[in-house]
Short mmCIF file of C-alpha atoms in Angstrom, two decimals:
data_model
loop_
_atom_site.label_atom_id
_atom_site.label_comp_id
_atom_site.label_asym_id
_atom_site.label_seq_id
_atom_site.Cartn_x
_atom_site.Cartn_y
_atom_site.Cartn_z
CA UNK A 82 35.06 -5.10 37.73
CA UNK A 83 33.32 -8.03 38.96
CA UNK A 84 35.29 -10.95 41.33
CA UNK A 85 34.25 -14.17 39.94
CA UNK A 86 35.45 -17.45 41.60
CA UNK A 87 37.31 -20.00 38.91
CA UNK A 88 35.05 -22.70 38.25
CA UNK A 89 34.98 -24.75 34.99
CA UNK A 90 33.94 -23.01 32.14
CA UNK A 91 32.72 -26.25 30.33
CA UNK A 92 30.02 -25.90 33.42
CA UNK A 93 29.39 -21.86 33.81
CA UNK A 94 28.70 -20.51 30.46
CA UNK A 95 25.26 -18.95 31.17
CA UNK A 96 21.75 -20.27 28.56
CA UNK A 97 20.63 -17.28 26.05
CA UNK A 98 17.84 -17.18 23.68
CA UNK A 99 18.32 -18.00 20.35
CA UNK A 100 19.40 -15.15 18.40
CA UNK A 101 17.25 -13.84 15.94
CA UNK A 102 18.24 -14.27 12.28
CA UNK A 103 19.05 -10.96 10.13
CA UNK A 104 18.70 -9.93 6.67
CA UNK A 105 21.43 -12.27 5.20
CA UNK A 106 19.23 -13.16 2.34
CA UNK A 107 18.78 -9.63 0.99
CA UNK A 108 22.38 -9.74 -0.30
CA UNK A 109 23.23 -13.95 -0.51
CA UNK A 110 22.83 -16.97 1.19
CA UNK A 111 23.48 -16.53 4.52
CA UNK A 112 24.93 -19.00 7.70
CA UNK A 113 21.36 -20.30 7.71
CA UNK A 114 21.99 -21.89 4.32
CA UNK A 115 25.55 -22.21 4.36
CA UNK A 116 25.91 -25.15 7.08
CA UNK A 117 29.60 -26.35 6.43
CA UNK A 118 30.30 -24.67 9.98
CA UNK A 119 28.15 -26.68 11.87
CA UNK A 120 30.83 -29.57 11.12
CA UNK A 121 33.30 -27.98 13.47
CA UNK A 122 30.98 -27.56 16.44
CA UNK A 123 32.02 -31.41 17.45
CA UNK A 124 35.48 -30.41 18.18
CA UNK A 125 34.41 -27.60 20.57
CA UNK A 126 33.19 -28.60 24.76
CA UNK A 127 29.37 -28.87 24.35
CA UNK A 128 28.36 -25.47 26.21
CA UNK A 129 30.62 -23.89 23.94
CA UNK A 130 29.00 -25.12 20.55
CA UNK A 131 27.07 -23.49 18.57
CA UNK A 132 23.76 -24.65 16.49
CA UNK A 133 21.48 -23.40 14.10
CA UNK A 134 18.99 -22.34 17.13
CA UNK A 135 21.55 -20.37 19.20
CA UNK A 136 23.84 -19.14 16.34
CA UNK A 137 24.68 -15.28 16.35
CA UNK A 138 22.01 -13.01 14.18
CA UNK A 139 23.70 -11.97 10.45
CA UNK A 140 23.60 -8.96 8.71
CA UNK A 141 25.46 -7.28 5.71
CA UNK A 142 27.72 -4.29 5.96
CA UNK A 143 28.36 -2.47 2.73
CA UNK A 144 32.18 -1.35 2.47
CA UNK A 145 33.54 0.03 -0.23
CA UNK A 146 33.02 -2.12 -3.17
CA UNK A 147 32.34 -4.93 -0.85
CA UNK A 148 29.53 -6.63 1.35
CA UNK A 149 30.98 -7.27 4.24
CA UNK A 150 28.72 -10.52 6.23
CA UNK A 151 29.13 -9.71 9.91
CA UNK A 152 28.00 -12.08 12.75
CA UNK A 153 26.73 -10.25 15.92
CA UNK A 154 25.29 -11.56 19.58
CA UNK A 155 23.51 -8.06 20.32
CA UNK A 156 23.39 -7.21 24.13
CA UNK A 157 22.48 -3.82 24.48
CA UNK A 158 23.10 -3.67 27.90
CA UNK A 159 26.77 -5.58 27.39
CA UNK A 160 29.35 -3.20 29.41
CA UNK A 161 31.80 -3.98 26.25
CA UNK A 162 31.60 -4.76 23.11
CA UNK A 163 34.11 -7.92 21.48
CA UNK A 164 35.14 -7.64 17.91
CA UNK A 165 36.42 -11.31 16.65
CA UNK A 166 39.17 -11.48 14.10
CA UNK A 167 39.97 -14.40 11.91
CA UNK A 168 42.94 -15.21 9.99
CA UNK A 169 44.09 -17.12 6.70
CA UNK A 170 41.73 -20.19 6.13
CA UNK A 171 38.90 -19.15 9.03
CA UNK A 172 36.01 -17.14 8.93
CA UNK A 173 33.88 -14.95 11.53
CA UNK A 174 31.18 -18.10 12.06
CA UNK A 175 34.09 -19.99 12.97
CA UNK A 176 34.78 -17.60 16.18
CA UNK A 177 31.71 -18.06 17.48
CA UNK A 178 32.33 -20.64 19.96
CA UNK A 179 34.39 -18.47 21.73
CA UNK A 180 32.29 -15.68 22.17
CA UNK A 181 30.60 -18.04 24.83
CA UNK A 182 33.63 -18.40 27.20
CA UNK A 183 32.38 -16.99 30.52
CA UNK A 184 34.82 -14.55 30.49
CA UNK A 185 33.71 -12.92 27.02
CA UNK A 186 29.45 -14.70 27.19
CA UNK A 187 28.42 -11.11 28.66
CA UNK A 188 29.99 -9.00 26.43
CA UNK A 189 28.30 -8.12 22.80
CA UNK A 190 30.04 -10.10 19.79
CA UNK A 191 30.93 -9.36 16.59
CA UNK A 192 32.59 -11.48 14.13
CA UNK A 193 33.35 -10.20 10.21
CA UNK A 194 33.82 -12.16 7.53
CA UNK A 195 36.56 -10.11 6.12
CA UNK A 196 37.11 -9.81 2.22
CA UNK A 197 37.87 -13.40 0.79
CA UNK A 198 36.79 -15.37 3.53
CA UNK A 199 33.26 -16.76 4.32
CA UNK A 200 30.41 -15.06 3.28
CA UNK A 201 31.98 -11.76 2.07
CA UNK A 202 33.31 -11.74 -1.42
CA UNK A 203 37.47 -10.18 -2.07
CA UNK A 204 37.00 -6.42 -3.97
CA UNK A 205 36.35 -6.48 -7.51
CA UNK A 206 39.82 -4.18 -7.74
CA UNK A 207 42.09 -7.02 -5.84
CA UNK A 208 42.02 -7.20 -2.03
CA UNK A 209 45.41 -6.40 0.08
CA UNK A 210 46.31 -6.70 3.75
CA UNK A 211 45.88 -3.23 3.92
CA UNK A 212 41.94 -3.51 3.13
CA UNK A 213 41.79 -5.97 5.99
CA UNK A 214 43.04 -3.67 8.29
CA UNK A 215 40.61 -0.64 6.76
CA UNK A 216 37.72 -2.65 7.13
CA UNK A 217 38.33 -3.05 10.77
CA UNK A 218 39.31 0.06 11.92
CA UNK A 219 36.33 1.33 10.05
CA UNK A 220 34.06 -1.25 11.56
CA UNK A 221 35.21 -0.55 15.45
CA UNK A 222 34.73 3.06 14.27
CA UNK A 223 31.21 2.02 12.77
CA UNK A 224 30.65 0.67 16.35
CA UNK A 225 31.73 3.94 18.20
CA UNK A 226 29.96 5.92 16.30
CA UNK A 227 27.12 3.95 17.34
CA UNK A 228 27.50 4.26 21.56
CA UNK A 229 30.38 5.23 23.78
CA UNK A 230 31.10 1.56 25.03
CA UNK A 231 34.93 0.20 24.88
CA UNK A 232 35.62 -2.20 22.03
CA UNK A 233 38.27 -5.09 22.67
CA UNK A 234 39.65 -6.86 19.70
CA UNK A 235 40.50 -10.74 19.43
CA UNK A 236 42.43 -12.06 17.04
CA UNK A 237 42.88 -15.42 16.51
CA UNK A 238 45.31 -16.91 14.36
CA UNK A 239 47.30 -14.65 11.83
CA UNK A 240 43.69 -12.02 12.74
CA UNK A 241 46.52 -11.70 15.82
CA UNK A 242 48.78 -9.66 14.20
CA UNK A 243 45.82 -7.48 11.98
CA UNK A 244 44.33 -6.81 15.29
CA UNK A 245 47.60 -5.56 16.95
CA UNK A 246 47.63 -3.72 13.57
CA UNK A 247 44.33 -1.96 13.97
CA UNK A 248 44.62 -1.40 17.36
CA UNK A 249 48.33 0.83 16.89
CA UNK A 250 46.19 2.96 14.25
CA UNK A 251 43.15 2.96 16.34
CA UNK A 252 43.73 6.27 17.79
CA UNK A 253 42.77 5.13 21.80
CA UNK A 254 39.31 3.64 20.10
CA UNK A 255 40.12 0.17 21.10
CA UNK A 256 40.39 -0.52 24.55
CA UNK A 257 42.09 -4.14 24.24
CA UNK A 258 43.69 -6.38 22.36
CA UNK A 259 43.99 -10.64 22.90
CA UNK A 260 45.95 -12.20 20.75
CA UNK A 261 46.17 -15.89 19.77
CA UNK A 262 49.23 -15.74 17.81
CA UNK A 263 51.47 -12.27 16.53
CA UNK A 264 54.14 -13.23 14.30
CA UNK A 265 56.18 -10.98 11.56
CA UNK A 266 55.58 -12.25 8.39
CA UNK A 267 58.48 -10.65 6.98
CA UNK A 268 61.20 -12.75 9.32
CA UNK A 269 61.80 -15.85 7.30
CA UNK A 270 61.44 -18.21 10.12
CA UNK A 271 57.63 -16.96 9.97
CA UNK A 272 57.62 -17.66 6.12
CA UNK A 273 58.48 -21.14 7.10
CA UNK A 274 56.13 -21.78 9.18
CA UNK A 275 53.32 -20.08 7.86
CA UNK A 276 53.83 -21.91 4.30
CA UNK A 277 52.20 -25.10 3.09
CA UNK A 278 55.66 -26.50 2.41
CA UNK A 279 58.82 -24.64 4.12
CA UNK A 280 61.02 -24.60 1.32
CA UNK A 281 58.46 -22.59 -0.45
CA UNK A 282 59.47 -19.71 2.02
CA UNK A 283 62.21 -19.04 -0.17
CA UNK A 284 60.51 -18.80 -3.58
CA UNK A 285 58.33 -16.18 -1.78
CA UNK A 286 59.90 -12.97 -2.67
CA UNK A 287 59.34 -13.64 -6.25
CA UNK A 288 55.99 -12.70 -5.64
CA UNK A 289 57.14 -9.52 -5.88
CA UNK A 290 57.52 -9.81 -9.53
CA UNK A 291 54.15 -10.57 -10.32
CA UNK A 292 52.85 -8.19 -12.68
CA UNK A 293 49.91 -5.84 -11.92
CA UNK A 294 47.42 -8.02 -14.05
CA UNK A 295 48.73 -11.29 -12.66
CA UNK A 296 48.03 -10.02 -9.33
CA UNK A 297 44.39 -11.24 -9.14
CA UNK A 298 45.17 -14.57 -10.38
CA UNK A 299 44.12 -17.27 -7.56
CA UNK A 300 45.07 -20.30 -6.37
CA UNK A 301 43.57 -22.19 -3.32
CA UNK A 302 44.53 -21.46 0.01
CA UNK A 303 45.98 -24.38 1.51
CA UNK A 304 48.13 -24.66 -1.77
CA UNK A 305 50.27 -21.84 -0.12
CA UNK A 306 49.47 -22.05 3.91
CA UNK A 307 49.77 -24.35 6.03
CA UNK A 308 46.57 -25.14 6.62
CA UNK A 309 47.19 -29.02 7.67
CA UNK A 310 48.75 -27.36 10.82
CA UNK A 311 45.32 -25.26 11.89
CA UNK A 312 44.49 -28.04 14.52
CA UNK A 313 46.44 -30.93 16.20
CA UNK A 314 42.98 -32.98 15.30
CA UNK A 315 43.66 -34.06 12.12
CA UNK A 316 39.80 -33.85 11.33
CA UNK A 317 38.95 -30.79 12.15
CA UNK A 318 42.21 -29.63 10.13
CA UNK A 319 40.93 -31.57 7.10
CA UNK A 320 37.42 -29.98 7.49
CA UNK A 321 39.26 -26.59 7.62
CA UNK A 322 41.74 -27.49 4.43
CA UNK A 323 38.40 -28.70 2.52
CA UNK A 324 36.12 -25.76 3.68
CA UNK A 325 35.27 -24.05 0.21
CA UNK A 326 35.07 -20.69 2.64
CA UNK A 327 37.86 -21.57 4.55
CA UNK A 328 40.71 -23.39 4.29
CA UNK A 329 39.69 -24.20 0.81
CA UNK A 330 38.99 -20.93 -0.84
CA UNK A 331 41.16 -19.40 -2.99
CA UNK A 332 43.40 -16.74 -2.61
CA UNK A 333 44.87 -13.67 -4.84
CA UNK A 334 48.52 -13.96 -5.33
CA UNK A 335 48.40 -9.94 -4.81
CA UNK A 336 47.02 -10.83 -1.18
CA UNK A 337 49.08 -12.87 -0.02
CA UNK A 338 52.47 -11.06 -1.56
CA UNK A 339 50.87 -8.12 1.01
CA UNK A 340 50.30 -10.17 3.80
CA UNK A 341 54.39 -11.58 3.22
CA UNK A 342 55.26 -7.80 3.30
CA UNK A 343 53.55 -5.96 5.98
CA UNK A 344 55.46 -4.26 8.50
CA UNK A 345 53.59 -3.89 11.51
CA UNK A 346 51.54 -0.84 11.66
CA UNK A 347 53.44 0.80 14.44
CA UNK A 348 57.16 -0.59 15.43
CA UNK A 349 56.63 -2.86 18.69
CA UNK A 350 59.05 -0.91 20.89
CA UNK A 351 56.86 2.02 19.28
CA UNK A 352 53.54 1.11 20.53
CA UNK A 353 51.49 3.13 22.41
CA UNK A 354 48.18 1.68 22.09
CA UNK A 355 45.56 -0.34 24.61
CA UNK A 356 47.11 -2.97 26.76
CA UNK A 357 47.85 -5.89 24.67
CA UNK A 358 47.26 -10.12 25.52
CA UNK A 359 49.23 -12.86 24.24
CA UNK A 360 47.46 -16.27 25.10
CA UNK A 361 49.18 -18.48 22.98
CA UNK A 362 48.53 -22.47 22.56
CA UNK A 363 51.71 -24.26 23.78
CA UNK A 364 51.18 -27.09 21.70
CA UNK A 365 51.30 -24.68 18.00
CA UNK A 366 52.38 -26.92 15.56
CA UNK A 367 51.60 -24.10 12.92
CA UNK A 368 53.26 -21.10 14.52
CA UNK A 369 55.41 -21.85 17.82
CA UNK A 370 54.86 -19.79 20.22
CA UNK A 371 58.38 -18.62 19.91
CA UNK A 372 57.43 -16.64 17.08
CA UNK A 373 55.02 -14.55 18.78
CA UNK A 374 56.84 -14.54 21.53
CA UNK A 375 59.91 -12.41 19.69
CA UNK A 376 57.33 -9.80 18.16
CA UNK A 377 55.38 -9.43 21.81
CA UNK A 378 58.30 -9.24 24.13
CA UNK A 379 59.43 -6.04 21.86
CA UNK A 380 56.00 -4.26 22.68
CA UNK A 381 56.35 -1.04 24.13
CA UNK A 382 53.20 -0.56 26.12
CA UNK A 383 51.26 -2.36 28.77
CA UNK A 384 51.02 -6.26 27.99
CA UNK A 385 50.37 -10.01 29.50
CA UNK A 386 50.84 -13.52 28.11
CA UNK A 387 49.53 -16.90 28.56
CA UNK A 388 50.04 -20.10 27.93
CA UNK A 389 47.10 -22.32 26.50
CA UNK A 390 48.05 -25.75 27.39
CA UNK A 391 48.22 -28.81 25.12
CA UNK A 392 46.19 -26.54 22.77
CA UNK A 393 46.84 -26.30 18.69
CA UNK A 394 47.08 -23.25 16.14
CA UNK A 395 43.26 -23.17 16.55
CA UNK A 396 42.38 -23.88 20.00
CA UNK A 397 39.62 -26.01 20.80
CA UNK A 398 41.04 -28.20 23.66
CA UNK A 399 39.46 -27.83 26.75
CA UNK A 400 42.72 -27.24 29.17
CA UNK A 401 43.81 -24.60 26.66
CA UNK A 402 40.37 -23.28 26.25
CA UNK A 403 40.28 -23.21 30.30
CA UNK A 404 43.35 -21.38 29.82
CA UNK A 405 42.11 -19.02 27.47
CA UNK A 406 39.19 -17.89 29.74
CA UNK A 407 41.16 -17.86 32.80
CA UNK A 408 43.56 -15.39 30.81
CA UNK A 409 40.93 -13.20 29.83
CA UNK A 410 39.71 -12.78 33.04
CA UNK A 411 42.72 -11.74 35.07
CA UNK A 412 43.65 -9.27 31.60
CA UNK A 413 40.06 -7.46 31.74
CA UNK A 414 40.73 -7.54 35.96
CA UNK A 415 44.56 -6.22 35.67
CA UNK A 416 43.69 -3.34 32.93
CA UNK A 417 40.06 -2.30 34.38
CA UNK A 418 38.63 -3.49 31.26
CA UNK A 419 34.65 -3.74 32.38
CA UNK A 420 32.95 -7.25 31.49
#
């Protein structure tokens, strides 16, 4: 555990090499000729942006019936490994930025595009909620397999809750979990908020009634979430709600009637897995942080919270991203987590 004094992170986030590019191209175009993300990078503090010099290397992962595109910062030497989650409308490219907070800079990153999002296509059979949590567990198993160093999930966004997911079926082989945002999508009050429009919260259990066939039938993203509420910068949410990867991709109706109807993995007041972080933005304007706060506040095991202040859904303010890494710090200190 290492005793670092608080200075600004906009001023302390150490220079790196550029990372070398992977093998993208042997499957599809990769982040190299896929640039839309390089649009968000003005809405992040300048030592946290990412370019096309210093972006994470690329590689595929084959899952299943699915090639998975994951982003990784390789440092061998890295006392932990950090697996990035994303949720509805994001992708693993987006998270990038993040990985160079000074709390997590040291640590080796990895970012998935999980099935539907970004670079990595949905299954050819339909993709569920459930998938999204297979592919992860099997990833941070992937990663153990690999060497014997802990793994500490972040989830940003509704990848929150699917890493608080993963994490309860883990079996001890994650080490952490931070959490932007963990909400029950099964309360209606979520359903609200998550939807593009509230009163469409109520039309949601008919989704239930779609038949079998129907249940691969898409319909864009942002149609159904909220995606207008992603940022409290109204142009980096309309870069998000037009992203053709993102925001404006398209989603099954069979994925989304899943996501509506998981029950978390393990019962909160049942939990027994790594010690768990809450760092939510104050200033949510997609999911209040009363939401998350009912579903954390019910966890059994070992847990802190934050505040991120004057931050949005997707926080790239600099107080709440000074938050954010001040958070991280004292949860890695607290639980012995080494970084």
């Amino acid at each position: 555990m290492r005793a670092v004094p608080f200075t600004p992170y906009v001023r302390c986030v150490p220079s790196s090499a550029p990372s070398t590019p992977g093998s993208a191209t042997d499957v599809g175009p990769g982040y190299r000729e896929q640039l839309y993300w390089l649009r968000y990078q003005d809405f992040f503090p300048g030592a946290l942006r990412i370019t096309e010099e210093n972006a994470p290397a690329e590689h595929w992962w084959s899952w299943r019936d699915v090639q998975v595109h994951v982003d990784r910062v390789a440092r061998e030497h890295a006392p932990t490994k950090l697996i990035a989650l994303h949720g509805i409308g994001t992708y693993g490219r987006m998270l990038a930025p993040f990985g160079r907070l000074p709390s997590l800079a040291d640590l080796e990153f990895i970012a998935p595009d999980l099935p539907g999002f970004g670079l990595t296509r949905a299954s050819r059979r339909g993709t569920t909620y459930q998938d999204w949590i297979d592919c992860v567990r099997d990833l941070v198993a992937l990663e153990r397999a690999r060497d014997d160093r802990p793994i500490v999930l972040l989830g940003m966004s509704t990848g929150g809750r699917l890493a608080y997911d993963v994490a309860a079926r883990a079996g001890g082989e994650v080490a952490g979990v931070i959490a932007t945002c963990l909400i029950d999508p099964q309360r209606s009050e979520a359903r609200r908020r998550l939807a593009a429009r509230p009163e469409m919260a109520r039309w949601s259990g008919l989704l239930g009634l779609v038949p079998g066939p129907l249940s691969t039938a898409r319909v864009p993203t942002h149609w159904l979430a909220n995606i207008a509420a992603v940022s409290n910068h109204a142009q980096l949410a309309n870069l998000v709600w037009a992203d053709p990867i993102g925001g404006g991709s398209w989603l099954a109706l069979g994925f989304v009637r899943s996501c509506l109807g998981a029950a978390p993995a393990v019962r909160p007041e049942a939990f027994t897995g790594p010690p768990v972080l809450l760092a939510h933005p104050a200033d949510d304007r997609w999911t209040p942080p009363l939401l998350s706060e009912r579903f954390f506040d019910r966890i059994g095991g070992p847990t802190r919270s934050a505040a991120l202040t004057g931050a949005g859904h997707l926080p790239v303010e600099e107080s709440g991203l000074a938050d954010l890494d001040r958070a991280i710090r004292d949860f890695f200190e607290e639980f012995g987590l080494p970084w």
